[in-house]
Coordinates of C-alpha atoms in Angstrom, one line a residue:
M1 CA -6.9 8.3 -3.7
E2 CA -3.7 6.9 -3.7
P3 CA -1.7 8.1 -0.4
R4 CA 0.5 11.1 -0.7
G5 CA 2.0 11.5 2.6
Y6 CA 5.5 10.0 3.8
R7 CA 5.8 8.0 6.9
M8 CA 8.8 6.4 8.1
V9 CA 8.6 4.0 11.2
V10 CA 11.6 2.4 12.4
S11 CA 13.1 1.0 15.8
T12 CA 16.6 1.0 17.3
E13 CA 18.3 -0.7 20.3
S14 CA 19.6 2.8 21.8
D15 CA 18.0 3.9 24.8
Y16 CA 15.2 6.4 24.8
V17 CA 17.6 9.3 26.1
D18 CA 20.4 8.4 23.5
T19 CA 17.7 8.6 20.8
C20 CA 16.0 11.6 21.8
A21 CA 19.3 13.7 21.7
I22 CA 20.3 12.3 18.3
A23 CA 16.8 13.1 17.2
E24 CA 16.9 16.4 18.7
R25 CA 20.5 17.1 17.2
Q26 CA 19.4 16.2 13.6
L27 CA 16.2 18.1 13.8
L28 CA 18.4 21.4 14.6
E29 CA 20.3 21.0 11.9
W30 CA 17.6 20.1 9.5
L31 CA 15.9 23.4 10.9
S32 CA 19.1 25.3 10.0
S33 CA 19.7 23.9 6.8
K34 CA 16.3 25.3 5.8
G35 CA 17.1 28.9 7.1
Y36 CA 15.0 28.7 10.5
D37 CA 16.1 29.9 13.9
P38 CA 16.5 26.5 15.8
S39 CA 17.0 28.4 19.1
G40 CA 14.7 28.2 22.1
L41 CA 13.0 24.8 21.5
D42 CA 11.4 24.2 24.7
E43 CA 8.0 22.8 25.4
G44 CA 5.1 24.6 23.7
R45 CA 4.8 26.6 20.6
T46 CA 7.9 28.4 19.0
E47 CA 7.9 30.5 16.0
V48 CA 10.9 29.4 14.2
A49 CA 10.2 31.9 11.1
A50 CA 7.3 34.3 10.3
H51 CA 5.2 31.4 8.5
A52 CA 6.4 28.6 10.4
T53 CA 5.6 27.2 14.1
L54 CA 7.4 24.1 15.9
D55 CA 5.2 22.4 18.7
R56 CA 6.9 20.1 21.3
D57 CA 5.5 17.9 23.6
S58 CA 6.8 15.1 25.9
E59 CA 5.7 12.6 28.7
S60 CA 7.1 10.0 31.1
G61 CA 5.5 7.6 33.4
R62 CA 4.9 3.8 33.9
K63 CA 3.4 3.7 30.3
G64 CA 7.0 4.7 28.9
A65 CA 8.3 7.8 27.5
Y66 CA 7.8 9.9 24.2
S67 CA 9.0 12.9 22.9
R68 CA 7.2 14.8 19.8
W69 CA 8.1 18.0 17.5
R70 CA 5.8 19.0 15.1
M71 CA 6.6 21.7 12.6
R72 CA 3.9 23.5 10.5
E73 CA 5.0 25.5 7.5
T74 CA 2.6 27.8 5.3
P75 CA 4.5 29.6 3.1
S76 CA 1.7 31.4 1.7
V77 CA -2.2 32.0 1.7
T78 CA -2.8 29.7 -0.9
S79 CA -0.1 27.3 -0.6
G80 CA -1.7 25.0 2.1
T81 CA 0.6 24.1 5.1
W82 CA 3.3 21.4 5.4
Q83 CA 3.2 19.3 8.4
S84 CA 6.3 17.6 9.6
T85 CA 5.7 15.6 12.8
L86 CA 8.6 13.7 14.4
V87 CA 8.1 11.2 17.5
V88 CA 10.6 9.5 19.6
R89 CA 8.7 6.4 22.0
S90 CA 10.0 3.8 24.2
G91 CA 9.1 2.0 27.6
V92 CA 6.3 -0.4 26.3
P93 CA 7.1 -3.9 27.8
E94 CA 6.8 -5.9 24.6
D95 CA 9.1 -4.0 22.7
K96 CA 11.8 -5.4 24.9
G97 CA 14.0 -2.3 25.3
R98 CA 13.6 -1.2 21.5
T99 CA 12.9 2.6 20.9
W100 CA 10.8 3.8 18.1
V101 CA 11.1 6.6 15.9
Q102 CA 8.5 7.9 13.5
V103 CA 8.5 10.5 10.8
D104 CA 5.4 11.9 9.0
I105 CA 5.2 14.5 6.2
E106 CA 1.8 15.5 5.0
H107 CA 0.5 18.5 3.2
Q108 CA -2.8 20.1 4.0
P109 CA -4.4 22.3 1.3
A110 CA -5.6 25.5 1.7
N111 CA -8.8 24.7 0.1
A112 CA -10.4 21.4 1.8
D113 CA -11.8 20.5 -1.8
D114 CA -8.1 20.6 -3.3
I115 CA -5.7 17.4 -3.4
P116 CA -3.1 17.3 -1.2
K117 CA 0.5 17.5 -2.8
R118 CA 2.7 14.3 -2.5
A119 CA 5.6 14.4 0.0
N120 CA 8.8 13.7 -1.0
T121 CA 11.4 11.7 1.6
P122 CA 12.6 14.5 3.7
G123 CA 16.2 15.3 4.5
I124 CA 15.8 14.6 8.6
A125 CA 14.6 11.1 7.7
R126 CA 17.9 10.4 6.0
S127 CA 19.9 12.1 8.6
L128 CA 18.3 10.1 11.1
L129 CA 18.9 6.7 9.4
D130 CA 22.5 7.9 8.9
S131 CA 22.9 8.6 12.8
L132 CA 20.9 6.0 14.1
E133 CA 21.2 2.2 13.7
A134 CA 17.9 1.7 12.6
R135 CA 16.3 -1.7 12.1
D136 CA 13.0 -3.4 10.8
G137 CA 12.6 -6.6 12.2
Q138 CA 15.8 -8.7 11.6
A139 CA 16.9 -6.0 9.1
D140 CA 19.1 -2.8 9.0
V141 CA 17.4 0.1 7.4
T142 CA 19.8 2.5 5.9
T143 CA 20.2 5.4 2.9
A144 CA 22.2 2.9 0.9
P145 CA 21.6 -0.3 -0.5
A146 CA 23.6 -3.4 0.8
F147 CA 25.4 -6.0 -1.1
I148 CA 24.3 -9.5 -0.9
E149 CA 27.0 -11.9 -1.5
A150 CA 26.9 -15.8 -1.9
D151 CA 27.3 -16.2 2.0
D152 CA 24.6 -13.8 2.9
V153 CA 21.6 -15.6 1.0
D154 CA 20.5 -17.5 3.9
D155 CA 20.5 -14.6 6.2
L156 CA 18.5 -12.4 3.5
L157 CA 15.9 -15.3 3.1
E158 CA 15.5 -14.9 7.0
E159 CA 14.8 -11.4 6.7
L160 CA 12.1 -11.9 3.7
C161 CA 10.2 -14.4 5.7
D162 CA 10.5 -12.6 9.3
T163 CA 6.9 -12.5 10.3
N164 CA 7.8 -9.0 12.2
R165 CA 9.0 -7.5 9.2
R166 CA 6.7 -4.2 8.7
L167 CA 8.8 -2.8 5.5
P168 CA 8.9 -4.2 2.0
V169 CA 12.5 -5.5 0.7
V170 CA 13.7 -4.1 -2.5
I171 CA 16.2 -6.2 -4.3
A172 CA 18.1 -5.2 -7.6
T173 CA 20.3 -7.5 -9.5
V174 CA 23.2 -7.0 -11.5
P175 CA 23.2 -7.9 -15.3
Y176 CA 25.6 -10.3 -16.9
G177 CA 28.8 -8.6 -17.5
K178 CA 28.6 -5.4 -15.3
N179 CA 30.5 -4.4 -12.7
P180 CA 28.3 -4.5 -9.5
D181 CA 30.0 -1.5 -7.7
D182 CA 29.5 0.7 -11.2
W183 CA 25.8 -0.5 -11.6
S184 CA 24.9 0.3 -8.4
R185 CA 26.5 3.9 -8.1
S186 CA 25.0 4.6 -11.9
L187 CA 21.5 2.6 -11.5
V188 CA 20.8 1.4 -8.5
E189 CA 21.3 4.3 -6.1
P190 CA 19.4 6.8 -8.3
L191 CA 16.5 4.3 -8.5
F192 CA 16.5 3.7 -4.8
R193 CA 16.5 7.5 -4.0
N194 CA 12.8 7.6 -3.1
L195 CA 13.0 4.6 -0.7
H196 CA 14.7 5.9 2.0
G197 CA 12.9 5.1 5.2
L198 CA 10.4 3.2 3.5
A199 CA 12.2 0.2 2.4
V200 CA 14.9 -2.1 3.1
M201 CA 17.4 -2.0 -0.1
Y202 CA 19.9 -4.7 -1.4
V203 CA 21.6 -5.5 -4.5
L204 CA 22.2 -9.3 -5.4
T205 CA 25.7 -9.7 -6.6
P206 CA 25.6 -12.2 -9.6
E207 CA 27.4 -14.7 -7.5
A208 CA 24.7 -14.9 -4.9
Q209 CA 21.6 -14.6 -7.6
A210 CA 21.8 -18.2 -8.4
G211 CA 21.5 -19.3 -4.9
F212 CA 18.8 -16.9 -4.0
N213 CA 16.5 -17.8 -7.2
A214 CA 17.0 -21.5 -6.2
A215 CA 15.6 -20.9 -2.8
L216 CA 12.9 -18.8 -4.3
E217 CA 11.8 -20.3 -7.3
Y218 CA 8.5 -18.8 -7.3
H219 CA 9.5 -15.5 -6.5
P220 CA 13.0 -14.9 -8.6
V221 CA 14.5 -11.4 -9.7
F222 CA 17.5 -11.2 -12.3
G223 CA 18.9 -9.6 -15.6
G224 CA 19.1 -6.3 -14.1
G225 CA 15.5 -6.3 -12.6
V226 CA 14.4 -5.3 -9.4
R227 CA 11.8 -6.7 -7.0
T228 CA 9.7 -5.4 -4.3
Y229 CA 9.1 -8.2 -1.6
V230 CA 6.0 -7.0 0.7
P231 CA 5.7 -8.3 4.1
G232 CA 4.3 -11.9 4.6
L233 CA 6.0 -13.6 2.0
D234 CA 5.7 -17.1 1.5
P235 CA 8.1 -18.9 -0.7
A236 CA 6.6 -22.3 -1.2
W237 CA 3.4 -20.9 -2.5
K238 CA 3.3 -20.1 -6.3
P239 CA 0.2 -17.7 -6.2
D240 CA 1.9 -15.6 -3.6
A241 CA 4.5 -14.5 -6.1
Q242 CA 1.6 -12.1 -7.8
R243 CA 2.2 -9.8 -4.8
H244 CA 5.6 -9.1 -5.4
P245 CA 6.0 -6.9 -8.0
V246 CA 8.8 -6.8 -10.7
M247 CA 10.5 -4.0 -12.6
S248 CA 12.1 -4.9 -15.7
R249 CA 16.1 -3.6 -16.6
R250 CA 14.3 -2.0 -19.7
T251 CA 11.7 0.0 -17.8
I252 CA 14.8 1.3 -15.6
E253 CA 17.4 2.2 -18.3
A254 CA 14.7 4.1 -20.2
D255 CA 13.9 6.6 -17.5
V256 CA 15.7 6.3 -14.3
R257 CA 13.8 9.2 -12.7
R258 CA 10.3 7.9 -13.5
A259 CA 11.0 4.4 -12.7
A260 CA 12.2 5.7 -9.0
S261 CA 8.8 7.3 -8.7
I262 CA 7.1 4.0 -10.0
L263 CA 9.2 1.8 -7.7
A264 CA 8.4 3.8 -4.5
A265 CA 4.8 4.1 -5.1
L266 CA 4.0 0.5 -3.2
P267 CA 6.2 1.2 -0.2
Q268 CA 4.8 4.6 0.0
H269 CA 1.0 3.3 0.0
L270 CA 1.9 0.2 2.3
A271 CA 3.6 2.9 4.8
S272 CA 0.2 4.8 5.1
R273 CA -2.0 1.9 5.5
H274 CA 0.0 -0.6 7.7
A275 CA -1.1 -0.3 11.3
L276 CA 1.4 1.7 13.8
P277 CA 3.2 -0.5 16.9
T278 CA 1.4 -0.7 19.9
A279 CA 3.9 1.5 21.5
L280 CA 3.2 4.4 18.8
L281 CA -0.5 3.9 18.8
S282 CA -0.8 4.9 22.4
V283 CA 1.1 8.3 22.0
P284 CA -1.9 10.6 22.8
R285 CA -3.1 13.1 19.7
Q286 CA -0.9 16.2 20.1
R287 CA -2.7 19.2 21.4
A288 CA -0.6 22.4 20.7
R289 CA -0.6 24.7 23.4
L290 CA 0.8 28.3 24.0
R291 CA 3.6 29.1 26.2
P292 CA 2.8 30.8 29.3
S293 CA 3.8 34.7 28.8
S294 CA 5.7 36.7 31.4
D295 CA 4.3 39.6 30.3
G296 CA 1.2 41.3 32.2
A297 CA -2.2 40.6 30.6
D298 CA -2.4 43.9 29.1
I299 CA -4.7 44.3 25.9
V300 CA -2.0 43.8 23.4
Q301 CA -1.0 40.6 25.3
L302 CA -4.7 39.5 25.2
R303 CA -5.1 40.3 21.3
T304 CA -2.0 38.5 20.6
D305 CA -3.1 35.2 22.8
N306 CA -6.4 35.7 21.0
A307 CA -5.0 35.7 17.7
A308 CA -2.9 32.7 18.4
L309 CA -5.7 30.7 19.9
T310 CA -7.9 31.5 16.7
S311 CA -4.7 30.0 14.8
L312 CA -4.9 26.7 17.1
L313 CA -8.6 26.4 16.3
D314 CA -8.1 26.7 12.6
E315 CA -5.4 23.9 13.0
A316 CA -7.8 21.8 14.5
E317 CA -10.2 22.2 12.1
Q318 CA -7.9 21.8 9.4
A319 CA -6.5 18.5 10.9
E320 CA -10.0 17.3 11.5
A321 CA -10.9 18.0 7.8
M322 CA -7.7 15.5 6.7
R323 CA -8.6 12.8 8.7
V324 CA -12.0 12.8 7.7
N325 CA -10.8 12.7 4.1
E326 CA -8.3 9.7 5.4
I327 CA -11.6 7.7 6.5
N328 CA -13.5 8.3 3.4
D329 CA -10.5 7.3 1.5
L330 CA -10.3 4.0 3.4
Y331 CA -14.0 3.3 3.1
A332 CA -13.5 4.0 -0.6
E333 CA -10.5 1.2 -0.7
L334 CA -12.7 -0.9 1.3
A335 CA -15.7 -0.8 -1.2
K336 CA -12.9 -1.4 -4.1
V337 CA -11.4 -4.6 -2.2
E338 CA -14.8 -6.2 -1.2
R339 CA -15.8 -5.6 -5.2
G340 CA -12.6 -7.3 -6.1
S341 CA -13.4 -10.0 -3.7
D342 CA -16.8 -10.8 -5.2
E343 CA -15.2 -10.9 -8.5
L344 CA -13.0 -13.4 -7.5
R345 CA -15.2 -15.5 -6.0
G346 CA -17.4 -15.5 -9.0
E347 CA -14.3 -16.4 -11.2
N348 CA -13.6 -19.2 -8.5
E349 CA -16.8 -20.6 -8.6
E350 CA -16.7 -20.5 -12.7
L351 CA -13.6 -22.3 -12.9
Y352 CA -14.7 -24.8 -10.1
D353 CA -17.6 -25.6 -12.4
K354 CA -15.4 -26.0 -15.5
F355 CA -12.9 -28.3 -13.6
Q356 CA -15.8 -30.3 -12.5
E357 CA -17.1 -30.7 -16.0
S358 CA -13.5 -31.3 -17.3
Q359 CA -13.2 -34.3 -15.0
R360 CA -16.6 -35.7 -15.6
L361 CA -15.5 -35.8 -19.3
I362 CA -12.2 -37.1 -18.8
R363 CA -14.0 -40.1 -17.1
F364 CA -16.5 -40.4 -19.6
L365 CA -13.9 -40.8 -22.2
R366 CA -12.0 -43.2 -20.6
E367 CA -14.6 -45.4 -20.0
Q368 CA -15.3 -45.3 -23.6
L369 CA -11.7 -45.9 -24.5
E370 CA -11.7 -49.0 -21.8
A371 CA -15.1 -50.5 -23.5
A372 CA -13.4 -50.1 -26.8
G373 CA -10.2 -51.9 -25.7
E374 CA -8.0 -48.7 -25.8
F375 CA -6.5 -49.0 -22.5
A376 CA -3.1 -47.3 -23.2
T377 CA -4.8 -44.3 -24.9
A378 CA -7.1 -44.1 -22.0
Y379 CA -4.6 -43.7 -19.4
C380 CA -1.5 -41.9 -21.4
S381 CA -0.4 -38.5 -20.3
G382 CA -1.3 -36.7 -23.6
D383 CA 0.5 -33.6 -23.2
A384 CA -1.6 -30.7 -24.8
P385 CA 0.2 -28.5 -27.3
S386 CA 1.8 -25.4 -25.1
I387 CA 1.0 -21.8 -25.9
A388 CA 4.2 -19.8 -26.2
Y389 CA 3.6 -16.7 -24.2
P390 CA 5.4 -13.4 -24.7
E391 CA 8.0 -12.5 -22.3
T392 CA 7.2 -8.9 -21.8
F393 CA 4.2 -6.3 -22.6
A394 CA 6.2 -4.6 -25.0
D395 CA 7.0 -8.5 -26.7
L396 CA 3.2 -8.7 -26.4
L397 CA 2.5 -5.8 -28.5
D398 CA 5.3 -6.9 -31.1
R399 CA 3.5 -10.2 -31.5
L400 CA 0.0 -8.6 -32.3
G401 CA 0.7 -9.5 -35.9
E402 CA 0.4 -13.2 -35.1
L403 CA -3.6 -12.2 -34.5
P404 CA -4.8 -11.4 -38.0
F405 CA -8.3 -10.2 -36.5
I406 CA -6.8 -8.1 -33.7
T407 CA -6.4 -4.2 -34.1
F408 CA -4.4 -2.2 -31.4
T409 CA -5.5 1.2 -31.4
G410 CA -4.2 2.0 -28.1
N411 CA -1.3 4.0 -26.5
A412 CA 1.7 1.4 -26.8
K413 CA 3.7 3.4 -23.8
I414 CA 1.1 2.8 -21.5
T415 CA 1.0 -0.8 -22.2
Q416 CA 4.7 -1.1 -21.9
R417 CA 4.8 0.7 -18.8
L418 CA 3.1 -2.7 -17.4
D419 CA 6.5 -4.3 -17.3
S420 CA 7.1 -2.3 -14.5
Q421 CA 4.4 -3.1 -12.4
S422 CA 3.3 -6.6 -13.5
V423 CA 2.7 -9.7 -11.4
D424 CA 3.4 -13.2 -13.0
N425 CA 0.2 -13.8 -14.5
W426 CA -0.9 -10.7 -16.0
L427 CA 1.1 -11.3 -19.1
N428 CA -0.4 -14.8 -19.6
V429 CA -4.2 -13.5 -18.8
A430 CA -3.8 -10.8 -21.4
W431 CA -2.2 -13.0 -24.2
D432 CA -5.3 -15.4 -23.4
G433 CA -7.8 -13.0 -23.6
L434 CA -6.3 -11.7 -27.0
L435 CA -6.2 -15.2 -28.4
A436 CA -10.0 -15.5 -27.4
L437 CA -10.7 -12.5 -29.0
N438 CA -9.0 -13.0 -32.3
H439 CA -10.9 -16.7 -32.2
F440 CA -14.0 -14.9 -31.6
A441 CA -13.6 -12.0 -34.2
Q442 CA -12.6 -14.8 -36.8
A443 CA -15.8 -16.7 -36.2
S444 CA -17.9 -13.5 -36.3
A445 CA -16.6 -12.2 -39.5
V446 CA -18.0 -15.3 -41.1
G447 CA -21.1 -15.5 -39.2
K448 CA -20.2 -18.4 -36.8
A449 CA -20.5 -16.4 -33.9
S450 CA -24.1 -15.6 -32.3
G451 CA -23.7 -13.1 -29.2
D452 CA -21.3 -11.0 -27.9
F453 CA -17.8 -12.1 -26.6
L454 CA -19.1 -12.9 -23.2
S455 CA -22.2 -15.3 -24.8
W456 CA -19.1 -16.6 -26.8
C457 CA -16.7 -17.5 -23.5
K458 CA -19.8 -19.2 -21.8
S459 CA -20.5 -21.4 -24.8
E460 CA -18.6 -24.3 -26.5
A461 CA -17.8 -22.3 -29.3
S462 CA -14.5 -20.8 -27.6
G463 CA -13.1 -24.4 -28.1
A464 CA -9.2 -24.2 -28.1
F465 CA -9.2 -20.6 -27.0
P466 CA -11.1 -20.5 -23.8
F467 CA -11.4 -17.5 -21.6
P468 CA -13.0 -17.0 -18.0
A469 CA -16.4 -15.3 -18.6
A470 CA -16.1 -13.6 -14.9
K471 CA -13.1 -11.8 -16.4
V472 CA -15.3 -10.2 -19.3
A473 CA -17.6 -7.4 -18.9
M474 CA -19.6 -6.0 -21.6
R475 CA -20.5 -2.7 -20.3
E476 CA -19.5 -0.2 -17.3
S477 CA -21.5 0.8 -14.6
D478 CA -24.2 3.4 -14.9
T479 CA -22.6 5.9 -13.0
V480 CA -19.5 5.5 -15.1
A481 CA -21.3 5.6 -18.2
R482 CA -23.1 8.9 -17.1
N483 CA -20.2 10.9 -15.7
G484 CA -18.7 12.8 -18.4
K485 CA -14.9 12.6 -17.3
L486 CA -14.8 9.0 -16.6
R487 CA -17.1 8.1 -19.8
S488 CA -14.4 10.5 -22.0
E489 CA -11.5 8.1 -20.7
R490 CA -13.2 5.1 -22.2
I491 CA -13.7 7.1 -25.4
L492 CA -10.9 5.2 -27.3
P493 CA -9.5 5.4 -30.9
V494 CA -11.0 3.1 -34.1
P495 CA -10.5 3.9 -37.8
E496 CA -12.6 6.3 -39.2
T497 CA -14.3 3.3 -41.4
V498 CA -15.7 1.9 -38.0
D499 CA -16.8 5.2 -36.7
A500 CA -16.9 8.5 -38.6
N501 CA -15.6 10.4 -35.2
G502 CA -12.3 8.0 -35.1
Q503 CA -13.5 6.9 -31.9
V504 CA -15.8 5.1 -29.8
F505 CA -17.0 4.5 -26.1
M506 CA -15.3 1.2 -25.3
Q507 CA -16.9 0.0 -22.4
A508 CA -16.5 -3.8 -23.2
H509 CA -13.4 -4.9 -21.1
L510 CA -11.3 -8.1 -19.9
K511 CA -10.0 -7.7 -16.2
I512 CA -6.5 -8.7 -16.6
G513 CA -5.4 -8.5 -12.9
G514 CA -6.5 -7.2 -9.8
G515 CA -5.1 -7.4 -5.9
N516 CA -3.0 -3.9 -6.0
T517 CA -3.5 -0.4 -7.0
V518 CA -2.8 -1.2 -10.9
A519 CA -5.4 -4.0 -11.6
P520 CA -4.8 -3.9 -15.3
R521 CA -7.9 -3.9 -17.9
L522 CA -8.1 -4.4 -21.8
H523 CA -10.8 -2.6 -23.3
F524 CA -12.1 -3.6 -26.8
Y525 CA -14.7 -2.9 -29.2
E526 CA -16.4 -5.5 -30.9
D527 CA -16.9 -5.0 -35.1
G528 CA -16.8 -8.8 -36.5
P529 CA -20.0 -8.6 -38.7
R530 CA -18.7 -5.7 -40.5
S531 CA -14.9 -5.3 -40.5
G532 CA -14.1 -9.0 -39.2
R533 CA -11.9 -7.4 -36.4
V534 CA -12.0 -6.7 -32.7
Y535 CA -10.2 -3.3 -32.0
V536 CA -8.5 -3.0 -28.6
G537 CA -8.2 0.6 -27.7
Y538 CA -6.6 0.0 -24.1
L539 CA -4.3 -2.3 -22.1
G540 CA -3.1 -0.7 -19.0
P541 CA -4.0 0.1 -15.3
H542 CA -7.3 0.2 -14.4
L543 CA -9.1 3.4 -15.8
R544 CA -10.7 5.6 -12.8
N545 CA -14.3 4.7 -11.9
T546 CA -16.2 5.8 -8.7
L547 CA -13.8 3.9 -6.5
T548 CA -10.8 4.8 -7.7

């Protein structure tokens, strides 16, 4: 399950007292804007509205100091509870005077079996960023994207490579001929509206773009596109580029609101999975408590206290259920990562064997050429003909006419959306897979292919269009095949001449990519012996299974 809560973690060089004063002032304004009574916010629990409570606790000592405010809102019995937490923390020696600020928003459903609602960026986070000089590593964290001029590129590169960076850096570019201010105001700011507190935001001016892309030759961004640079950037390692997704100008202009939602998904995921700084991890779990009553211990007061204590117990049980769900989600994510690791290990072993086999063949052929006296031929560069790969997934769909034995029956919009989520090699892998499927279908139509596509990939028959067998799966797991909901997602369209129902269970698929939450797949149906074609019913993000 994807994280649905919001989390902001930033630091400031302001001292603890000043930061607490700013945080409390912004909190009071936020409460007032929601129509709540912000008066009397002392230690313990305060009822700020009939359906909302605010708990405050604080502590100071040799291990530092913290102040925490937690608001719980339950608009109705069926709505569930929205919990908002603000923590200010300082005093840990290794932080060298920094003060940490953390904001968490999460939804706790009324029914434990329901899915929590997604949390949007709260107003309190924006007001805190506007009031504090918030930082992440070497970068300023603000609510408005900063322009990067040519003279700023070196500083930006240092920020991107900073090992203390926790937040992703999202960089937008300005298309040729567009005014940077107008482009930022009309497109970039609406696109970045969900990133406040989740990412550091920049706009790369046209003058800075050339120098930036020259320094990051494997991680460029241009043409009005946007790239998200996650922590741990390695500019000298080409495979690292796959971790930093690009969103195209075409996707942004098609629907800015939807693009903004897609763009925020990765930063939100990283925020929920990134370990908290040591200082915040050491803050004890909050235990809500009632304020002492000045009234006598009469029966009415005892009943009131009992109802309040029962409510606190319910809250504790609800919080425990949420934590159990989080742990289960993490176990599922771990299983998914381990499975992906196993798949990559198998693929690497296969590629290594192929490489060694190719090297042995090259040595053998050179020896034969040397024996025949063809020394120049034996050691010539021999450039192989190159493949013209599509530039986008939308371009890939437009070029399917070049593959006469492939018929695409899927949803083109789903495939085109991969352009906003794609990493460098997904497009090439998808095209290589389609070339191999087309070659296989052609051979199958004339009876030259024996066995299925996986067997074809393992044989020498694949010839000029090889595809790694480790990336081919001819069937789904029994669990997926037997689960009605999961199976139904793989019931995909084909012509009625292939199946009278106009659809078949397409469990055969190619693993186009992995390593993130998209992990695209291409599902296909072999019909070479009958119609001489392979039908591609789906090319898009990984369909649901028992681990997603």
